[in-house]
PDB file of C-alpha atoms in Angstrom:
ATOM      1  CA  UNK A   1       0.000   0.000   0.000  1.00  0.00           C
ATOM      2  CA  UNK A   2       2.739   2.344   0.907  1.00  0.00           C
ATOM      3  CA  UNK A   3       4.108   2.171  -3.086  1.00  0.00           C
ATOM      4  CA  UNK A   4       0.869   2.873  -3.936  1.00  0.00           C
ATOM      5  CA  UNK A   5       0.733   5.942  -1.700  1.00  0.00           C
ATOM      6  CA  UNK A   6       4.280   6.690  -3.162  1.00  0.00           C
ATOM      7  CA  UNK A   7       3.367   6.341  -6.903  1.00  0.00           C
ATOM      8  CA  UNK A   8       0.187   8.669  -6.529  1.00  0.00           C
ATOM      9  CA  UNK A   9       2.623  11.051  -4.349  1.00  0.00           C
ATOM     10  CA  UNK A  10       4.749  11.012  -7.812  1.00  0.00           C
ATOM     11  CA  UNK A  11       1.756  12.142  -9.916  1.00  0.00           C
ATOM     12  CA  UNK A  12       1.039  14.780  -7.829  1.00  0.00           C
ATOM     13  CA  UNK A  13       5.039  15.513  -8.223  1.00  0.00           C
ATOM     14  CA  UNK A  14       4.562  15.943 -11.893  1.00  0.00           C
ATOM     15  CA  UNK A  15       1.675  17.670 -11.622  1.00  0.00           C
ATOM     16  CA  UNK A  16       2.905  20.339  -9.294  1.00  0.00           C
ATOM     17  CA  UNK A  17       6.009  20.828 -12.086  1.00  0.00           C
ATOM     18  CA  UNK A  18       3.781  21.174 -15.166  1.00  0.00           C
ATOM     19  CA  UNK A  19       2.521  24.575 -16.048  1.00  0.00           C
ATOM     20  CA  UNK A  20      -1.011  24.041 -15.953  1.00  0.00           C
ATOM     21  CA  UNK A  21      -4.220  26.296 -15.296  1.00  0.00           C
ATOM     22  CA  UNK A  22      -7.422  25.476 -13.153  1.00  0.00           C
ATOM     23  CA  UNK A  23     -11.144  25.931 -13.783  1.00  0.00           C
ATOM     24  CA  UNK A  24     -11.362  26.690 -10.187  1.00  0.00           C
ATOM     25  CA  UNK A  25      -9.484  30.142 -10.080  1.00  0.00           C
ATOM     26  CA  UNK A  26     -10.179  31.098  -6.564  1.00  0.00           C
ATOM     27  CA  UNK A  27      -8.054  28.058  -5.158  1.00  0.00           C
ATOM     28  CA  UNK A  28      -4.558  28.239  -5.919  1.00  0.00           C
ATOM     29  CA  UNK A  29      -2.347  24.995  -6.892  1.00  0.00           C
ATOM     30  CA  UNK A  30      -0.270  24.657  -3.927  1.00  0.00           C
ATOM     31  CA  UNK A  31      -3.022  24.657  -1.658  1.00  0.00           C
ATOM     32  CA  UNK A  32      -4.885  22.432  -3.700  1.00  0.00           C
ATOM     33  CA  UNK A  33      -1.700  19.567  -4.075  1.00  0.00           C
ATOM     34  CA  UNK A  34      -1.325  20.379  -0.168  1.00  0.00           C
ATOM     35  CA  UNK A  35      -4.993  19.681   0.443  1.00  0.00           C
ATOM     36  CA  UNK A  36      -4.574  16.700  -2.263  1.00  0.00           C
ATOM     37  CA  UNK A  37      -2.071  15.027   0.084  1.00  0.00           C
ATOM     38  CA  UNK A  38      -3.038  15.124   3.108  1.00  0.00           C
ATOM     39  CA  UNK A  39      -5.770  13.229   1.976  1.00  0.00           C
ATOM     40  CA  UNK A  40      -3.893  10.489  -0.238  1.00  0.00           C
ATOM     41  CA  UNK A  41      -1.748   9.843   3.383  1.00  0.00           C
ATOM     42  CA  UNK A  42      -4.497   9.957   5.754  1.00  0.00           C
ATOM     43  CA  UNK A  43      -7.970   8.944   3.957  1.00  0.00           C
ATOM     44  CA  UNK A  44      -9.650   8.968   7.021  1.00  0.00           C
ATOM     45  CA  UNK A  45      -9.470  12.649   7.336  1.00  0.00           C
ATOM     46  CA  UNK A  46     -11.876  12.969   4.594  1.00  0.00           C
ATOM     47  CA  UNK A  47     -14.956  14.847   5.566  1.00  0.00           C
ATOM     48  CA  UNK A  48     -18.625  15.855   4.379  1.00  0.00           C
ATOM     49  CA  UNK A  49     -18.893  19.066   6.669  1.00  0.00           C
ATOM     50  CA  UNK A  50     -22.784  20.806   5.864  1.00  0.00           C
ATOM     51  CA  UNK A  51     -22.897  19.268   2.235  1.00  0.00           C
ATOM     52  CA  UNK A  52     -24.973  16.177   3.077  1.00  0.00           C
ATOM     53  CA  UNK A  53     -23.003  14.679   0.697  1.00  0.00           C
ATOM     54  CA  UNK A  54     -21.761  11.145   2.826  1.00  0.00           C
ATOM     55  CA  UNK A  55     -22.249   8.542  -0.166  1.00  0.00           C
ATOM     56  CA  UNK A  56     -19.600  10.591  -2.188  1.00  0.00           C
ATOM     57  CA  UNK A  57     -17.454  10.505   0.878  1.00  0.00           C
ATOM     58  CA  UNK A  58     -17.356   7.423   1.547  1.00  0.00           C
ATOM     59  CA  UNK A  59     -16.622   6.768  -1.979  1.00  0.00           C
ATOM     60  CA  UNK A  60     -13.672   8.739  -1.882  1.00  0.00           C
ATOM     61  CA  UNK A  61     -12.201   7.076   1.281  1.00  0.00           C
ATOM     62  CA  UNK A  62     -12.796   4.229  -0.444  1.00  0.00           C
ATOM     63  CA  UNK A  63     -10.745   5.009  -4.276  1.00  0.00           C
ATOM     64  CA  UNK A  64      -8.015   6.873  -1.852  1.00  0.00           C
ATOM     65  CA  UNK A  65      -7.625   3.404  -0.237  1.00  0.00           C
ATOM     66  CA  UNK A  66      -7.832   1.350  -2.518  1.00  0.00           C
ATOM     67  CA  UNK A  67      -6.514   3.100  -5.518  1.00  0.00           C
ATOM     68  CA  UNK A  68      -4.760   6.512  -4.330  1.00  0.00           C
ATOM     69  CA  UNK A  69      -2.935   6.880  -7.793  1.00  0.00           C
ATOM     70  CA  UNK A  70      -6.999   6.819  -9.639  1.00  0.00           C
ATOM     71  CA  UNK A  71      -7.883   9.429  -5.994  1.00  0.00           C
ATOM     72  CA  UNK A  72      -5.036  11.773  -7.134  1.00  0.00           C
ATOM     73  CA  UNK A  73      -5.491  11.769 -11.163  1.00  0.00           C
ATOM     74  CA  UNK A  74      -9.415  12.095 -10.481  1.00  0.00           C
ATOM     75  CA  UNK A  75      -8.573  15.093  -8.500  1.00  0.00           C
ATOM     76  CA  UNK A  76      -6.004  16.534 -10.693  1.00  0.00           C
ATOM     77  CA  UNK A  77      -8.264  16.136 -14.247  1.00  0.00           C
ATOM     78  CA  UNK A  78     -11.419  17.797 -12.174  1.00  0.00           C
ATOM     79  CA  UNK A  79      -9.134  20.994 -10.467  1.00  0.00           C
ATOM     80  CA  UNK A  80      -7.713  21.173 -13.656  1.00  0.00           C
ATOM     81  CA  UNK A  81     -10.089  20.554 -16.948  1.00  0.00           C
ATOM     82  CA  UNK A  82     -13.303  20.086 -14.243  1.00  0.00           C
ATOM     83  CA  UNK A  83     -13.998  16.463 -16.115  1.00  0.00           C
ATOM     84  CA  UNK A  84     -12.349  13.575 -15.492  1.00  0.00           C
ATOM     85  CA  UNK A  85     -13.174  10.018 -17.047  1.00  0.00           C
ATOM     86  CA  UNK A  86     -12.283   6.517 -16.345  1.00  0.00           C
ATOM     87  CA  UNK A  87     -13.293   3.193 -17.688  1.00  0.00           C
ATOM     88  CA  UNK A  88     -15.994   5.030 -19.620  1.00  0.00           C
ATOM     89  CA  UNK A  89     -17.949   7.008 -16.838  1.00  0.00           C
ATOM     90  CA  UNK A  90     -17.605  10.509 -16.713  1.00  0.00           C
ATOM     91  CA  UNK A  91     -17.482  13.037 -13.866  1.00  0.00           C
ATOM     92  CA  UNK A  92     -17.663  16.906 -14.206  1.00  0.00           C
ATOM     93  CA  UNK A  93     -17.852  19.839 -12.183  1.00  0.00           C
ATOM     94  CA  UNK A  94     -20.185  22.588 -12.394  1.00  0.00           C
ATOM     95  CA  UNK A  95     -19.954  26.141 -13.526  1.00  0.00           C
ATOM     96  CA  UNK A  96     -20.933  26.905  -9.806  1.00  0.00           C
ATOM     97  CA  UNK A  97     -18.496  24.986  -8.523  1.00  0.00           C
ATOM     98  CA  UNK A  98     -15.889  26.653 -10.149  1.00  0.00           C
ATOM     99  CA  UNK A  99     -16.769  29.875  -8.412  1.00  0.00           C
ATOM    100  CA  UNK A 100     -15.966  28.321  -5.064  1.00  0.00           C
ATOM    101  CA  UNK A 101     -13.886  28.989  -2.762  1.00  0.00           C
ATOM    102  CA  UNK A 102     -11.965  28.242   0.344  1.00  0.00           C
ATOM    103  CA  UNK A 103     -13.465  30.522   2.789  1.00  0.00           C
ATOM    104  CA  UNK A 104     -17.003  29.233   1.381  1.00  0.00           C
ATOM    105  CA  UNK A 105     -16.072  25.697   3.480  1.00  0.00           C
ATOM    106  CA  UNK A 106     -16.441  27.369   7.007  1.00  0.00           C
ATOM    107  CA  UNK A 107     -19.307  26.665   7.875  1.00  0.00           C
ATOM    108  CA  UNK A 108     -20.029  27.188  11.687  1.00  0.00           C
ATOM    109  CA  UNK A 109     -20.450  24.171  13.877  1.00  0.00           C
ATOM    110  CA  UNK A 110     -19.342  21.570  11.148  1.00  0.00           C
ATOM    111  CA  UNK A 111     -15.717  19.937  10.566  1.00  0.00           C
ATOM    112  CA  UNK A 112     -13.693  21.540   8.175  1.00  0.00           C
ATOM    113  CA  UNK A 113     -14.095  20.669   4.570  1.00  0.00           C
ATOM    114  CA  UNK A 114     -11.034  20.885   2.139  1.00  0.00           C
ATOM    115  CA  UNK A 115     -11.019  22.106  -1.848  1.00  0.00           C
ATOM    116  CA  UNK A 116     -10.389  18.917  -2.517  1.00  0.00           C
ATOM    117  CA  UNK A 117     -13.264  17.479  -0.713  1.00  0.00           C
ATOM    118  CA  UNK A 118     -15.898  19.656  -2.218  1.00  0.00           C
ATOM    119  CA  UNK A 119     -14.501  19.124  -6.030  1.00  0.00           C
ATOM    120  CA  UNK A 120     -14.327  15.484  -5.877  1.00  0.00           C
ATOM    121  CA  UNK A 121     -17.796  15.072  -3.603  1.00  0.00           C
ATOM    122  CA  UNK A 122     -19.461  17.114  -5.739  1.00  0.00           C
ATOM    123  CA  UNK A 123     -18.341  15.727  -9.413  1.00  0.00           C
ATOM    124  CA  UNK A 124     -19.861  12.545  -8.091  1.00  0.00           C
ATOM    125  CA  UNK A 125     -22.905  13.327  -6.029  1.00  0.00           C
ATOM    126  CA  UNK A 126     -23.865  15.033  -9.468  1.00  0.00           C
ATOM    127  CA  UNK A 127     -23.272  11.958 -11.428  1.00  0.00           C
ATOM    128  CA  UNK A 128     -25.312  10.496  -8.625  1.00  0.00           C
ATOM    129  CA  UNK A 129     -28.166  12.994  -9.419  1.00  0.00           C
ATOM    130  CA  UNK A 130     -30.640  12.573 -12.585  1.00  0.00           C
ATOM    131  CA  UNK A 131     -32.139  16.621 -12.351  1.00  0.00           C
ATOM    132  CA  UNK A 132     -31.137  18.570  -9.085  1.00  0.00           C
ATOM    133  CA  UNK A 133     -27.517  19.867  -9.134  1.00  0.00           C
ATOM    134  CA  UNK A 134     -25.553  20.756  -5.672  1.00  0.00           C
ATOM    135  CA  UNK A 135     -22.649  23.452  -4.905  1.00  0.00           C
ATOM    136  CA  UNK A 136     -20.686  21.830  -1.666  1.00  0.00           C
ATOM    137  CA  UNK A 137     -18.953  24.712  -1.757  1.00  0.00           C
ATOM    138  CA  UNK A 138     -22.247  26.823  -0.557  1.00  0.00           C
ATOM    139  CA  UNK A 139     -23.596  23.429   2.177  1.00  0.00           C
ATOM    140  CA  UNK A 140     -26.376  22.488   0.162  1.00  0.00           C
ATOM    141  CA  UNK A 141     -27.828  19.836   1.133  1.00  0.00           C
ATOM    142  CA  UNK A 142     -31.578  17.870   1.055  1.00  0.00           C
ATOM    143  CA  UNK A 143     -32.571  16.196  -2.165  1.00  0.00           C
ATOM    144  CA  UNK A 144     -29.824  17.293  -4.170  1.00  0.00           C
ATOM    145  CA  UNK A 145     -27.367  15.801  -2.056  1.00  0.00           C
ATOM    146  CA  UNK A 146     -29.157  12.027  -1.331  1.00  0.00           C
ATOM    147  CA  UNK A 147     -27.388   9.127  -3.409  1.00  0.00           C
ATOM    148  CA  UNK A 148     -29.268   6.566  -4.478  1.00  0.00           C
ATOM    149  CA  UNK A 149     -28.572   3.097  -2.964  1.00  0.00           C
ATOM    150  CA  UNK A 150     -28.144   1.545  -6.489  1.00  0.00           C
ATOM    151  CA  UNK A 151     -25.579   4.285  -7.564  1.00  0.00           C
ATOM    152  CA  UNK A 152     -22.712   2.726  -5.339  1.00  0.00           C
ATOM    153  CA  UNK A 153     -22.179  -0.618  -6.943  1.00  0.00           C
ATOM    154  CA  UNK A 154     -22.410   1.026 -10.453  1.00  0.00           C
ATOM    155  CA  UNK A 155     -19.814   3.907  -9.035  1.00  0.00           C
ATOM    156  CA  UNK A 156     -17.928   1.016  -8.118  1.00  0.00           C
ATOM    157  CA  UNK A 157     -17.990  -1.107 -11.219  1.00  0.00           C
ATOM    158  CA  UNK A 158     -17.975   1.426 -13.854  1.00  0.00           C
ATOM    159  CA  UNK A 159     -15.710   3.940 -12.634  1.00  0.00           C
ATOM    160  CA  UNK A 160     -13.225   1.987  -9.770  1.00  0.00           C
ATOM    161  CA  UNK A 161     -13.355  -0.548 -11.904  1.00  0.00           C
ATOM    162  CA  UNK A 162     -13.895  -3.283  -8.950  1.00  0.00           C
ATOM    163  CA  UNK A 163     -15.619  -6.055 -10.377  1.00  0.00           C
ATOM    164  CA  UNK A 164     -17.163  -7.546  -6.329  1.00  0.00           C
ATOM    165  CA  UNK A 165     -20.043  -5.675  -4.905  1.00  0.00           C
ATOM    166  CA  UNK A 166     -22.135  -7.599  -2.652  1.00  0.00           C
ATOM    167  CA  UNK A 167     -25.203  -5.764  -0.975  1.00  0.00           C
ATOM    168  CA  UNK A 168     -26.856  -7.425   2.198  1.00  0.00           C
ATOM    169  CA  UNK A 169     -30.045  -6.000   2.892  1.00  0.00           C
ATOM    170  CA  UNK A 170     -31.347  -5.107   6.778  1.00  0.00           C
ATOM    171  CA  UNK A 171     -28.031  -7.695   8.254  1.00  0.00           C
ATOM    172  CA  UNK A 172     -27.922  -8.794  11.698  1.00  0.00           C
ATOM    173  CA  UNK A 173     -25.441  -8.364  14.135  1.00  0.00           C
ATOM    174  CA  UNK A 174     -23.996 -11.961  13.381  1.00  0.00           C
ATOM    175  CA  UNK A 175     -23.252 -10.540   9.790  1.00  0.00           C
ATOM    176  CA  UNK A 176     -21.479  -7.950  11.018  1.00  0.00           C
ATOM    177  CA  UNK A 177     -19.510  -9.860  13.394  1.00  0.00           C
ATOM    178  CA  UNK A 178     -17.950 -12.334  10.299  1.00  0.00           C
ATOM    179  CA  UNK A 179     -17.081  -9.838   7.538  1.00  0.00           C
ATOM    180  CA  UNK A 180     -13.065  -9.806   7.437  1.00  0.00           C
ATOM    181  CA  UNK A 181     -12.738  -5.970   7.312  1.00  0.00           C
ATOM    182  CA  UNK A 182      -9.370  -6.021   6.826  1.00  0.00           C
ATOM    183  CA  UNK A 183     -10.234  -7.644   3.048  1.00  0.00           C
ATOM    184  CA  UNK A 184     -13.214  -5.369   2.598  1.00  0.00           C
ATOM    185  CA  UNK A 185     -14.494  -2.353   2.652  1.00  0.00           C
ATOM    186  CA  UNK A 186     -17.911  -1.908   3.757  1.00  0.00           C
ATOM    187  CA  UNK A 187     -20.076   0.685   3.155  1.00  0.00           C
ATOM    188  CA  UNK A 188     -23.519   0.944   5.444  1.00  0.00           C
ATOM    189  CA  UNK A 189     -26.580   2.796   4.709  1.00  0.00           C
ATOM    190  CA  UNK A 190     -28.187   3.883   7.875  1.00  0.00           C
ATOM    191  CA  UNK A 191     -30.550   6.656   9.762  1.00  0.00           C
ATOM    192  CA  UNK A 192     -27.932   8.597  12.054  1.00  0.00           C
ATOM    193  CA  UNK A 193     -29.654  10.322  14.945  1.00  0.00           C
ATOM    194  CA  UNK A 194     -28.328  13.323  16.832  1.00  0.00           C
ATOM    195  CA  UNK A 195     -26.439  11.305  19.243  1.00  0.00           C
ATOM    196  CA  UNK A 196     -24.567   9.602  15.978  1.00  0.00           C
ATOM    197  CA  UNK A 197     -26.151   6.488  17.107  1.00  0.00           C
ATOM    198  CA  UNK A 198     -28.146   4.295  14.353  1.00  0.00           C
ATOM    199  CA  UNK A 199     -31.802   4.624  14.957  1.00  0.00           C
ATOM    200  CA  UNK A 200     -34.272   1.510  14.023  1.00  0.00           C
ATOM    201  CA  UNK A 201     -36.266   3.820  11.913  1.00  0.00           C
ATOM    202  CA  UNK A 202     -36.612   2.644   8.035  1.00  0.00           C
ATOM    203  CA  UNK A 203     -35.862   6.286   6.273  1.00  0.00           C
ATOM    204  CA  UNK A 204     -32.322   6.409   5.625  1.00  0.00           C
ATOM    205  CA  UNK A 205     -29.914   9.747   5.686  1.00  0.00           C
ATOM    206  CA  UNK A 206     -26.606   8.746   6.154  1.00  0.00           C
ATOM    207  CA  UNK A 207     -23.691   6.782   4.436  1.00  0.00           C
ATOM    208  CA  UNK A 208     -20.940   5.351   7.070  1.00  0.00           C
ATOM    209  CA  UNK A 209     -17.530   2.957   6.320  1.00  0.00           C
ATOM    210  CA  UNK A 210     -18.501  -0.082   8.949  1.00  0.00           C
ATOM    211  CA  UNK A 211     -15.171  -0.909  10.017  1.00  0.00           C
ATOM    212  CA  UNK A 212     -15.314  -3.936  13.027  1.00  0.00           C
ATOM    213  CA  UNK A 213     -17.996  -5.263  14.989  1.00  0.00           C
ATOM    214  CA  UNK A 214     -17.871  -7.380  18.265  1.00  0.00           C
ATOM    215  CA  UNK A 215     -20.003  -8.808  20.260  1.00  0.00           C
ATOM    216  CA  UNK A 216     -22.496  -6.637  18.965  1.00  0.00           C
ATOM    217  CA  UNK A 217     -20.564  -3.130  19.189  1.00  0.00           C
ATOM    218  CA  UNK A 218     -20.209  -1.681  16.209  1.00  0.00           C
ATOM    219  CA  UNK A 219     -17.276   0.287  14.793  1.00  0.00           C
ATOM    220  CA  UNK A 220     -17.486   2.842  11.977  1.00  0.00           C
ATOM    221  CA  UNK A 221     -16.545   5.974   9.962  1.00  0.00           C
ATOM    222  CA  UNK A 222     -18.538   9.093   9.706  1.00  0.00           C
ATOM    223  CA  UNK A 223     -17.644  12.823   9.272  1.00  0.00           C
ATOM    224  CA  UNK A 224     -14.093  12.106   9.069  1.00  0.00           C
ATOM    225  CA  UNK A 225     -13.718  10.016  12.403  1.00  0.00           C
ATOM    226  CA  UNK A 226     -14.150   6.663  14.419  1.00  0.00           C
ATOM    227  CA  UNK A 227     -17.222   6.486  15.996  1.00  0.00           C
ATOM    228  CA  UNK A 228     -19.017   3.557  17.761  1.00  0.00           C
ATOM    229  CA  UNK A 229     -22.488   2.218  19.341  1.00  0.00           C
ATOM    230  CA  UNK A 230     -23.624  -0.326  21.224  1.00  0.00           C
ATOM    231  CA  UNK A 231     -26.138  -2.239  18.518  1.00  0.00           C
ATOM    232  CA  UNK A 232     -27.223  -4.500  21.259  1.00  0.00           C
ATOM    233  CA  UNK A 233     -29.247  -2.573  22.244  1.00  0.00           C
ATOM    234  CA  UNK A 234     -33.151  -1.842  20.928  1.00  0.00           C
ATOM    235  CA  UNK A 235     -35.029  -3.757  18.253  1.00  0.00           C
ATOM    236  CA  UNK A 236     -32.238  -3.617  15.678  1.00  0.00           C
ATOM    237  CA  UNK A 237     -28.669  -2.206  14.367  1.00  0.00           C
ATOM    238  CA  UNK A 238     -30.524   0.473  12.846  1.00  0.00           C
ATOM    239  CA  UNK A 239     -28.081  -0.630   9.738  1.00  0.00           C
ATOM    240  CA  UNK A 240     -30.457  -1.113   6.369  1.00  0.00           C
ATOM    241  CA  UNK A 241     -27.884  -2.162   3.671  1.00  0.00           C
ATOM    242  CA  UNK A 242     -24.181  -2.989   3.512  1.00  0.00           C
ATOM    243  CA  UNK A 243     -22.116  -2.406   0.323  1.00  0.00           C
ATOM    244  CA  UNK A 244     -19.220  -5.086   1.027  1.00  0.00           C
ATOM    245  CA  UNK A 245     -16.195  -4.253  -1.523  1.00  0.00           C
ATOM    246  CA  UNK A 246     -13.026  -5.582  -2.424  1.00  0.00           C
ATOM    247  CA  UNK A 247      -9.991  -3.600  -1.125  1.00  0.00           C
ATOM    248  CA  UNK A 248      -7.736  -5.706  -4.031  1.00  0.00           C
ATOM    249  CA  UNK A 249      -8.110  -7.704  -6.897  1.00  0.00           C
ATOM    250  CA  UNK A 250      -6.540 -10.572  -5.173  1.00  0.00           C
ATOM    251  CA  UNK A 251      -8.399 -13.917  -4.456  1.00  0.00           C
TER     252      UNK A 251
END
């Protein structure tokens, strides 16, 4: 993993080297490569902040895992041309995007969001989305901002290029407790209360990376931290699918 890291830190090498321009003219290069890295070397730091926009960052901790050197050329072609394709499916920015700018990614009482974060959440929540278009750089949220369930293993496929995607639908505990999450990468759909504890109820709003589960306490990732529950407790795990991916190719 660490030559992966290492290769993708070389394309970003190159790229800081070349003279090159940037659709998004408010954020300047070497805060943008700065930005980029930080997130190649420490995925977990990746955050939503107001945007709503969870499924695309999960996604993104995902391909920085997984694939950092696809992370960092995804990120490069969007700052740069604001499209970017790969194994046939496209992702662009929009023209309000482009406007952004840092400052516009304080918003009060939420974790700090990064360039880098808004351009690459936002290129695929709007991939995600069939009419409504989002700006993460002003926290919209709502309707334009909700991924469909059946997006992620077509993301996945299509773009990643990851040919296992198993969903499990409403999984107990016991599933939980077998998945080897140090061979996959699983993604959970869920309703995310106040307390950041999964309700039972059956509307979903949030995306989260499960990440162990033991004797019924669950471990996850969610606005760019660890988190945990007790899912012992009350009539359920409050979890209503799991997206259960390949971190490699290998058997």
């Amino acid at each position: 993993m660490m030559t992966q890291i290492q290769d993708a830190i070389k394309v970003m090498d190159e790229f800081s080297a070349l003279s090159t321009g940037s659709v998004f003219g408010q954020i300047s290069k070497v805060q943008f490569i700065r930005e980029l890295k930080e997130r190649i070397c420490h995925p977990r730091s990746i955050v939503q902040s107001k945007n709503g926009t969870c499924g695309a960052a999960v996604l993104c901790k995902y391909i920085a895992e997984v694939n950092p050197v696809l992370f960092a050329n995804m990120a490069i072609g969007l700052y740069t041309e604001g499209k970017f394709r790969n194994n046939g499916l496209k992702l662009i920015v929009t023209e309000a995007m482009m406007r952004g700018t840092s400052t516009d990614l304080h918003f009060k009482g939420y974790n700090r969001m990064f360039s880098v974060d808004a351009i690459l959440q936002g290129a695929i929540t709007n991939k995600n989305n069939w009419i409504l278009k989002m700006n993460p750089f002003k926290g919209e949220s709502g309707l334009s901002t909700f991924m469909y369930p059946w997006f992620i293993p077509r993301f996945i496929k299509q773009f990643v290029g990851t040919a296992f995607c198993k969903v499990v639908c409403w999984p107990t505990n016991s599933t939980l407790e077998v998945i080897n999450y140090s061979r996959f990468f699983v993604i959970a759909m869920v309703h995310l209360g106040k307390d950041e504890q999964f309700s039972t109820s059956l509307l979903s709003n949030h995306y989260v990376q499960i990440i162990g589960c033991s004797e019924g306490k669950v471990s996850y990732w969610s606005w760019g931290r660890a988190c945990s529950y007790d899912a012992t407790k009350g009539l359920g795990n409050g979890i209503h699918q799991l997206f259960i991916l390949k971190k490699s190719d290998e058997k």
